[in-house]
mmCIF file of C-alpha atoms in Angstrom:
data_model
loop_
_atom_site.group_PDB
_atom_site.id
_atom_site.type_symbol
_atom_site.label_atom_id
_atom_site.label_comp_id
_atom_site.label_asym_id
_atom_site.label_seq_id
_atom_site.Cartn_x
_atom_site.Cartn_y
_atom_site.Cartn_z
ATOM 1 C CA SER A 196 181.964 38.274 94.225
ATOM 2 C CA GLN A 197 182.993 40.389 91.095
ATOM 3 C CA GLN A 198 180.117 42.277 89.531
ATOM 4 C CA GLY A 199 180.913 41.754 85.720
ATOM 5 C CA GLU A 200 182.257 38.742 84.084
ATOM 6 C CA GLU A 201 183.668 38.586 80.828
ATOM 7 C CA ASP A 202 183.552 36.099 78.392
ATOM 8 C CA PRO A 203 185.664 34.118 76.581
ATOM 9 C CA GLN A 204 188.597 34.356 79.142
ATOM 10 C CA ALA A 205 190.936 34.726 75.980
ATOM 11 C CA LEU A 206 190.410 35.011 72.311
ATOM 12 C CA SER A 207 193.029 34.685 69.650
ATOM 13 C CA ILE A 208 192.099 36.037 65.710
ATOM 14 C CA GLN A 209 193.658 36.862 62.821
ATOM 15 C CA GLU A 210 194.746 40.621 61.281
ATOM 16 C CA GLY A 211 191.125 41.917 59.989
ATOM 17 C CA GLU A 212 188.707 39.702 61.851
ATOM 18 C CA ASN A 213 186.302 40.822 63.977
ATOM 19 C CA ALA A 214 186.791 40.484 67.895
ATOM 20 C CA THR A 215 183.851 39.776 70.303
ATOM 21 C CA MET A 216 183.911 39.950 73.784
ATOM 22 C CA ASN A 217 180.802 39.925 76.387
ATOM 23 C CA CYS A 218 180.613 40.918 79.777
ATOM 24 C CA SER A 219 177.450 39.644 82.293
ATOM 25 C CA TYR A 220 176.183 41.423 85.469
ATOM 26 C CA LYS A 221 173.790 40.828 88.652
ATOM 27 C CA THR A 222 173.035 43.712 89.653
ATOM 28 C CA SER A 223 170.990 47.151 88.331
ATOM 29 C CA ILE A 224 173.625 49.754 86.767
ATOM 30 C CA ASN A 225 174.338 53.030 86.360
ATOM 31 C CA ASN A 226 176.165 52.440 83.925
ATOM 32 C CA LEU A 227 179.013 50.036 82.126
ATOM 33 C CA GLN A 228 182.366 50.562 80.733
ATOM 34 C CA TRP A 229 185.297 49.005 78.940
ATOM 35 C CA TYR A 230 188.689 49.187 79.385
ATOM 36 C CA ARG A 231 191.857 47.994 77.420
ATOM 37 C CA GLN A 232 195.198 47.160 79.288
ATOM 38 C CA ASN A 233 198.031 46.519 77.473
ATOM 39 C CA SER A 234 200.108 44.304 79.127
ATOM 40 C CA GLY A 235 202.321 45.054 82.373
ATOM 41 C CA ARG A 236 200.271 48.435 81.752
ATOM 42 C CA GLY A 237 198.022 50.854 83.504
ATOM 43 C CA LEU A 238 194.143 50.457 81.937
ATOM 44 C CA VAL A 239 192.974 52.842 79.329
ATOM 45 C CA HIS A 240 189.039 53.735 79.359
ATOM 46 C CA LEU A 241 187.440 52.775 75.728
ATOM 47 C CA ILE A 242 184.380 53.830 75.960
ATOM 48 C CA LEU A 243 180.621 54.287 78.721
ATOM 49 C CA ILE A 244 177.464 53.159 78.053
ATOM 50 C CA ARG A 245 174.623 54.427 80.130
ATOM 51 C CA SER A 246 171.840 52.081 81.553
ATOM 52 C CA ASN A 247 169.172 53.917 79.178
ATOM 53 C CA GLU A 248 171.538 53.411 75.865
ATOM 54 C CA ARG A 249 171.414 50.243 74.249
ATOM 55 C CA GLU A 250 174.472 50.852 71.650
ATOM 56 C CA LYS A 251 177.180 53.149 71.405
ATOM 57 C CA HIS A 252 179.917 53.541 68.711
ATOM 58 C CA SER A 253 183.539 54.912 69.072
ATOM 59 C CA GLY A 254 185.664 54.115 66.009
ATOM 60 C CA ARG A 255 186.095 50.784 65.362
ATOM 61 C CA LEU A 256 184.677 50.059 68.648
ATOM 62 C CA ARG A 257 180.909 48.958 69.115
ATOM 63 C CA VAL A 258 178.901 48.481 72.575
ATOM 64 C CA THR A 259 175.826 47.358 72.960
ATOM 65 C CA LEU A 260 173.945 46.484 76.482
ATOM 66 C CA ASP A 261 170.535 44.848 77.203
ATOM 67 C CA THR A 262 170.183 45.684 80.639
ATOM 68 C CA SER A 263 167.099 43.045 80.966
ATOM 69 C CA LYS A 264 169.767 40.161 79.878
ATOM 70 C CA LYS A 265 172.270 41.884 82.481
ATOM 71 C CA SER A 266 174.691 42.124 79.872
ATOM 72 C CA SER A 267 176.980 43.670 77.043
ATOM 73 C CA SER A 268 179.457 43.326 74.216
ATOM 74 C CA LEU A 269 182.370 44.687 72.857
ATOM 75 C CA LEU A 270 182.764 44.380 69.097
ATOM 76 C CA ILE A 271 186.242 45.314 67.673
ATOM 77 C CA THR A 272 185.935 45.592 63.696
ATOM 78 C CA ALA A 273 188.793 45.067 61.378
ATOM 79 C CA SER A 274 191.286 44.022 64.241
ATOM 80 C CA ARG A 275 194.803 44.589 64.169
ATOM 81 C CA ALA A 276 197.894 43.208 65.861
ATOM 82 C CA ALA A 277 198.246 46.600 68.099
ATOM 83 C CA ASP A 278 194.531 45.736 69.570
ATOM 84 C CA THR A 279 196.604 42.972 71.426
ATOM 85 C CA ALA A 280 195.539 43.712 75.058
ATOM 86 C CA SER A 281 193.003 42.466 77.860
ATOM 87 C CA TYR A 282 189.953 43.889 77.645
ATOM 88 C CA PHE A 283 187.536 44.453 81.100
ATOM 89 C CA CYS A 284 184.197 45.377 81.143
ATOM 90 C CA ALA A 285 183.418 47.292 84.831
ATOM 91 C CA THR A 286 179.739 48.418 86.048
ATOM 92 C CA ASP A 287 178.814 50.761 89.196
ATOM 93 C CA ALA A 288 175.838 49.345 90.706
ATOM 94 C CA LEU A 289 172.765 51.464 90.695
ATOM 95 C CA TYR A 290 172.879 52.412 94.889
ATOM 96 C CA GLY A 291 177.225 52.227 94.350
ATOM 97 C CA ASN A 292 179.798 54.905 94.300
ATOM 98 C CA LYS A 293 182.964 52.706 92.910
ATOM 99 C CA LEU A 294 183.204 50.261 89.797
ATOM 100 C CA VAL A 295 183.418 46.754 90.268
ATOM 101 C CA PHE A 296 185.998 44.869 87.231
ATOM 102 C CA GLY A 297 185.827 41.937 85.981
ATOM 103 C CA ALA A 298 187.887 39.306 84.733
ATOM 104 C CA GLY A 299 188.971 40.523 81.441
ATOM 105 C CA THR A 300 188.960 38.899 77.936
ATOM 106 C CA ILE A 301 192.830 38.366 76.755
ATOM 107 C CA LEU A 302 192.746 39.189 73.306
ATOM 108 C CA ARG A 303 195.272 37.886 70.708
ATOM 109 C CA VAL A 304 195.474 39.480 66.895
ATOM 110 C CA LYS A 305 197.761 37.672 65.145
ATOM 111 C CA SER A 306 199.378 39.231 61.744
ATOM 112 C CA ASP B 269 200.101 66.973 80.206
ATOM 113 C CA GLY B 270 198.005 66.134 82.689
ATOM 114 C CA GLY B 271 197.923 62.328 84.128
ATOM 115 C CA ILE B 272 198.775 59.788 87.221
ATOM 116 C CA THR B 273 202.173 59.164 88.368
ATOM 117 C CA GLN B 274 202.777 55.807 90.224
ATOM 118 C CA SER B 275 206.094 54.992 91.933
ATOM 119 C CA PRO B 276 208.488 53.008 91.849
ATOM 120 C CA LYS B 277 207.597 50.963 88.945
ATOM 121 C CA TYR B 278 208.942 47.576 90.656
ATOM 122 C CA LEU B 279 209.104 47.092 94.076
ATOM 123 C CA PHE B 280 211.031 44.142 96.078
ATOM 124 C CA ARG B 281 210.120 43.978 99.818
ATOM 125 C CA LYS B 282 211.223 41.404 102.403
ATOM 126 C CA GLU B 283 208.607 39.366 104.496
ATOM 127 C CA GLY B 284 207.877 41.424 107.554
ATOM 128 C CA GLN B 285 208.357 44.910 106.019
ATOM 129 C CA ASN B 286 206.025 47.958 104.844
ATOM 130 C CA VAL B 287 205.901 49.623 102.142
ATOM 131 C CA THR B 288 204.529 52.870 100.221
ATOM 132 C CA LEU B 289 203.690 53.094 96.202
ATOM 133 C CA SER B 290 203.160 56.674 95.263
ATOM 134 C CA CYS B 291 200.558 58.257 93.515
ATOM 135 C CA GLU B 292 200.469 61.792 92.338
ATOM 136 C CA GLN B 293 197.730 63.301 90.139
ATOM 137 C CA ASN B 294 197.588 66.542 88.263
ATOM 138 C CA LEU B 295 194.382 66.296 86.638
ATOM 139 C CA ASN B 296 192.420 68.023 89.424
ATOM 140 C CA HIS B 297 189.887 64.938 90.160
ATOM 141 C CA ASP B 298 188.652 64.816 93.774
ATOM 142 C CA ALA B 299 188.599 61.294 93.949
ATOM 143 C CA MET B 300 191.145 58.382 93.900
ATOM 144 C CA TYR B 301 191.206 54.801 94.185
ATOM 145 C CA TRP B 302 193.598 51.804 94.736
ATOM 146 C CA TYR B 303 193.572 48.616 92.972
ATOM 147 C CA ARG B 304 195.142 45.414 93.180
ATOM 148 C CA GLN B 305 195.635 43.045 90.600
ATOM 149 C CA ASP B 306 196.645 39.546 90.334
ATOM 150 C CA PRO B 307 197.573 37.191 87.569
ATOM 151 C CA GLY B 308 194.355 36.230 85.019
ATOM 152 C CA GLN B 309 192.059 38.209 87.565
ATOM 153 C CA GLY B 310 190.003 41.329 87.674
ATOM 154 C CA LEU B 311 190.904 44.818 89.890
ATOM 155 C CA ARG B 312 189.940 44.588 93.639
ATOM 156 C CA LEU B 313 189.317 47.809 95.115
ATOM 157 C CA ILE B 314 191.647 48.561 98.154
ATOM 158 C CA TYR B 315 190.408 51.854 99.461
ATOM 159 C CA TYR B 316 189.390 54.887 97.663
ATOM 160 C CA SER B 317 189.117 58.638 98.767
ATOM 161 C CA GLN B 318 186.161 61.154 97.557
ATOM 162 C CA ILE B 319 188.025 64.394 99.545
ATOM 163 C CA VAL B 320 190.754 65.105 101.394
ATOM 164 C CA ASN B 321 191.508 63.489 104.680
ATOM 165 C CA ASP B 322 188.729 61.421 104.450
ATOM 166 C CA PHE B 323 189.476 57.827 102.770
ATOM 167 C CA GLN B 324 186.747 54.452 102.514
ATOM 168 C CA LYS B 325 187.710 51.236 102.579
ATOM 169 C CA GLY B 326 186.943 49.078 99.496
ATOM 170 C CA ASP B 327 186.326 45.104 99.275
ATOM 171 C CA ILE B 328 190.083 44.029 100.247
ATOM 172 C CA ALA B 329 191.543 46.687 103.142
ATOM 173 C CA GLU B 330 192.815 44.403 105.251
ATOM 174 C CA GLY B 331 196.727 44.929 105.834
ATOM 175 C CA TYR B 332 196.658 47.979 103.703
ATOM 176 C CA SER B 333 196.498 51.562 104.991
ATOM 177 C CA VAL B 334 196.436 55.117 102.971
ATOM 178 C CA SER B 335 196.372 59.073 103.638
ATOM 179 C CA ARG B 336 195.078 61.471 101.520
ATOM 180 C CA GLU B 337 196.789 64.670 103.039
ATOM 181 C CA LYS B 338 196.702 66.694 99.729
ATOM 182 C CA LYS B 339 194.109 66.181 96.682
ATOM 183 C CA GLU B 340 197.222 65.453 94.593
ATOM 184 C CA SER B 341 198.450 62.532 96.594
ATOM 185 C CA PHE B 342 197.259 59.341 97.771
ATOM 186 C CA PRO B 343 199.838 56.877 98.828
ATOM 187 C CA LEU B 344 199.273 53.443 99.653
ATOM 188 C CA THR B 345 201.259 51.602 102.196
ATOM 189 C CA VAL B 346 201.241 47.703 101.917
ATOM 190 C CA THR B 347 202.060 46.485 105.907
ATOM 191 C CA SER B 348 203.565 43.308 107.252
ATOM 192 C CA ALA B 349 199.923 42.197 108.125
ATOM 193 C CA GLN B 350 198.879 41.952 104.060
ATOM 194 C CA LYS B 351 199.151 38.130 104.196
ATOM 195 C CA ASN B 352 199.950 37.590 100.212
ATOM 196 C CA PRO B 353 201.324 41.346 98.886
ATOM 197 C CA THR B 354 202.766 40.194 96.126
ATOM 198 C CA ALA B 355 200.710 41.688 93.146
ATOM 199 C CA PHE B 356 200.341 44.594 90.711
ATOM 200 C CA TYR B 357 198.870 47.924 92.269
ATOM 201 C CA LEU B 358 197.104 50.473 90.234
ATOM 202 C CA CYS B 359 196.260 54.088 91.417
ATOM 203 C CA ALA B 360 193.555 55.858 89.468
ATOM 204 C CA SER B 361 191.576 59.322 89.405
ATOM 205 C CA SER B 362 188.001 60.189 88.391
ATOM 206 C CA ILE B 363 185.939 63.713 88.472
ATOM 207 C CA ILE B 364 183.580 63.172 92.017
ATOM 208 C CA GLY B 365 180.044 62.479 92.402
ATOM 209 C CA ASP B 366 180.039 60.382 88.661
ATOM 210 C CA THR B 367 180.974 57.044 88.439
ATOM 211 C CA GLY B 368 182.525 57.799 84.973
ATOM 212 C CA GLU B 369 186.077 57.133 83.453
ATOM 213 C CA LEU B 370 188.743 56.205 85.813
ATOM 214 C CA PHE B 371 192.293 57.445 84.581
ATOM 215 C CA PHE B 372 194.785 54.976 85.943
ATOM 216 C CA GLY B 373 198.398 55.409 86.241
ATOM 217 C CA GLU B 374 201.158 52.991 85.022
ATOM 218 C CA GLY B 375 201.154 50.582 87.822
ATOM 219 C CA SER B 376 203.773 49.299 90.572
ATOM 220 C CA ARG B 377 204.856 45.558 90.536
ATOM 221 C CA LEU B 378 205.716 44.365 93.800
ATOM 222 C CA THR B 379 207.468 41.266 94.851
ATOM 223 C CA VAL B 380 207.628 39.717 98.093
ATOM 224 C CA LEU B 381 211.189 37.842 98.721
#
């Protein structure tokens, strides 16, 4: 089974609103990453947070990590129509050497 | 510009035929990966390679084969043994030794007629 599971499966918001996506995982990890995928395209790396970090920012993105709950959240502030995409979390198990991706959250930002 | 190039972008195959998807990178990355993506699902790892002439099976390797004769190239062959090959295939690369950022190609969509 997949390591990371995103919630919600789909999210529709108005431009300017904030979007929050959650990711839960099952085993201890080294790091957790978030990726974005526009329809029919490859994935683009957004941000990486290590297991000893609790929060990280990059532009309008804010990622939190709670290792005690084995969960992470991605917050996109002041969303734009161009943020419409699928967002995936990916984790690497503590003693593994490969990333495992969740099923993703489809975000639609309406203008 | 450095990056990963996948070709072809769209490919149609008749049942019983083998097809090979190309993946080339000029990022000087040691590690390369092939993922499969089905609608509404995440990425599943098919094969990965951390060094030339060596590769390991991922979670869904049955019906697929790969080679790594050059650092820059990691072609994937979808064989006739793959029972449900219609999918979106993504190639990626990374710096070895750290499960850090993956750099992805634009993908190849394979449709079996």
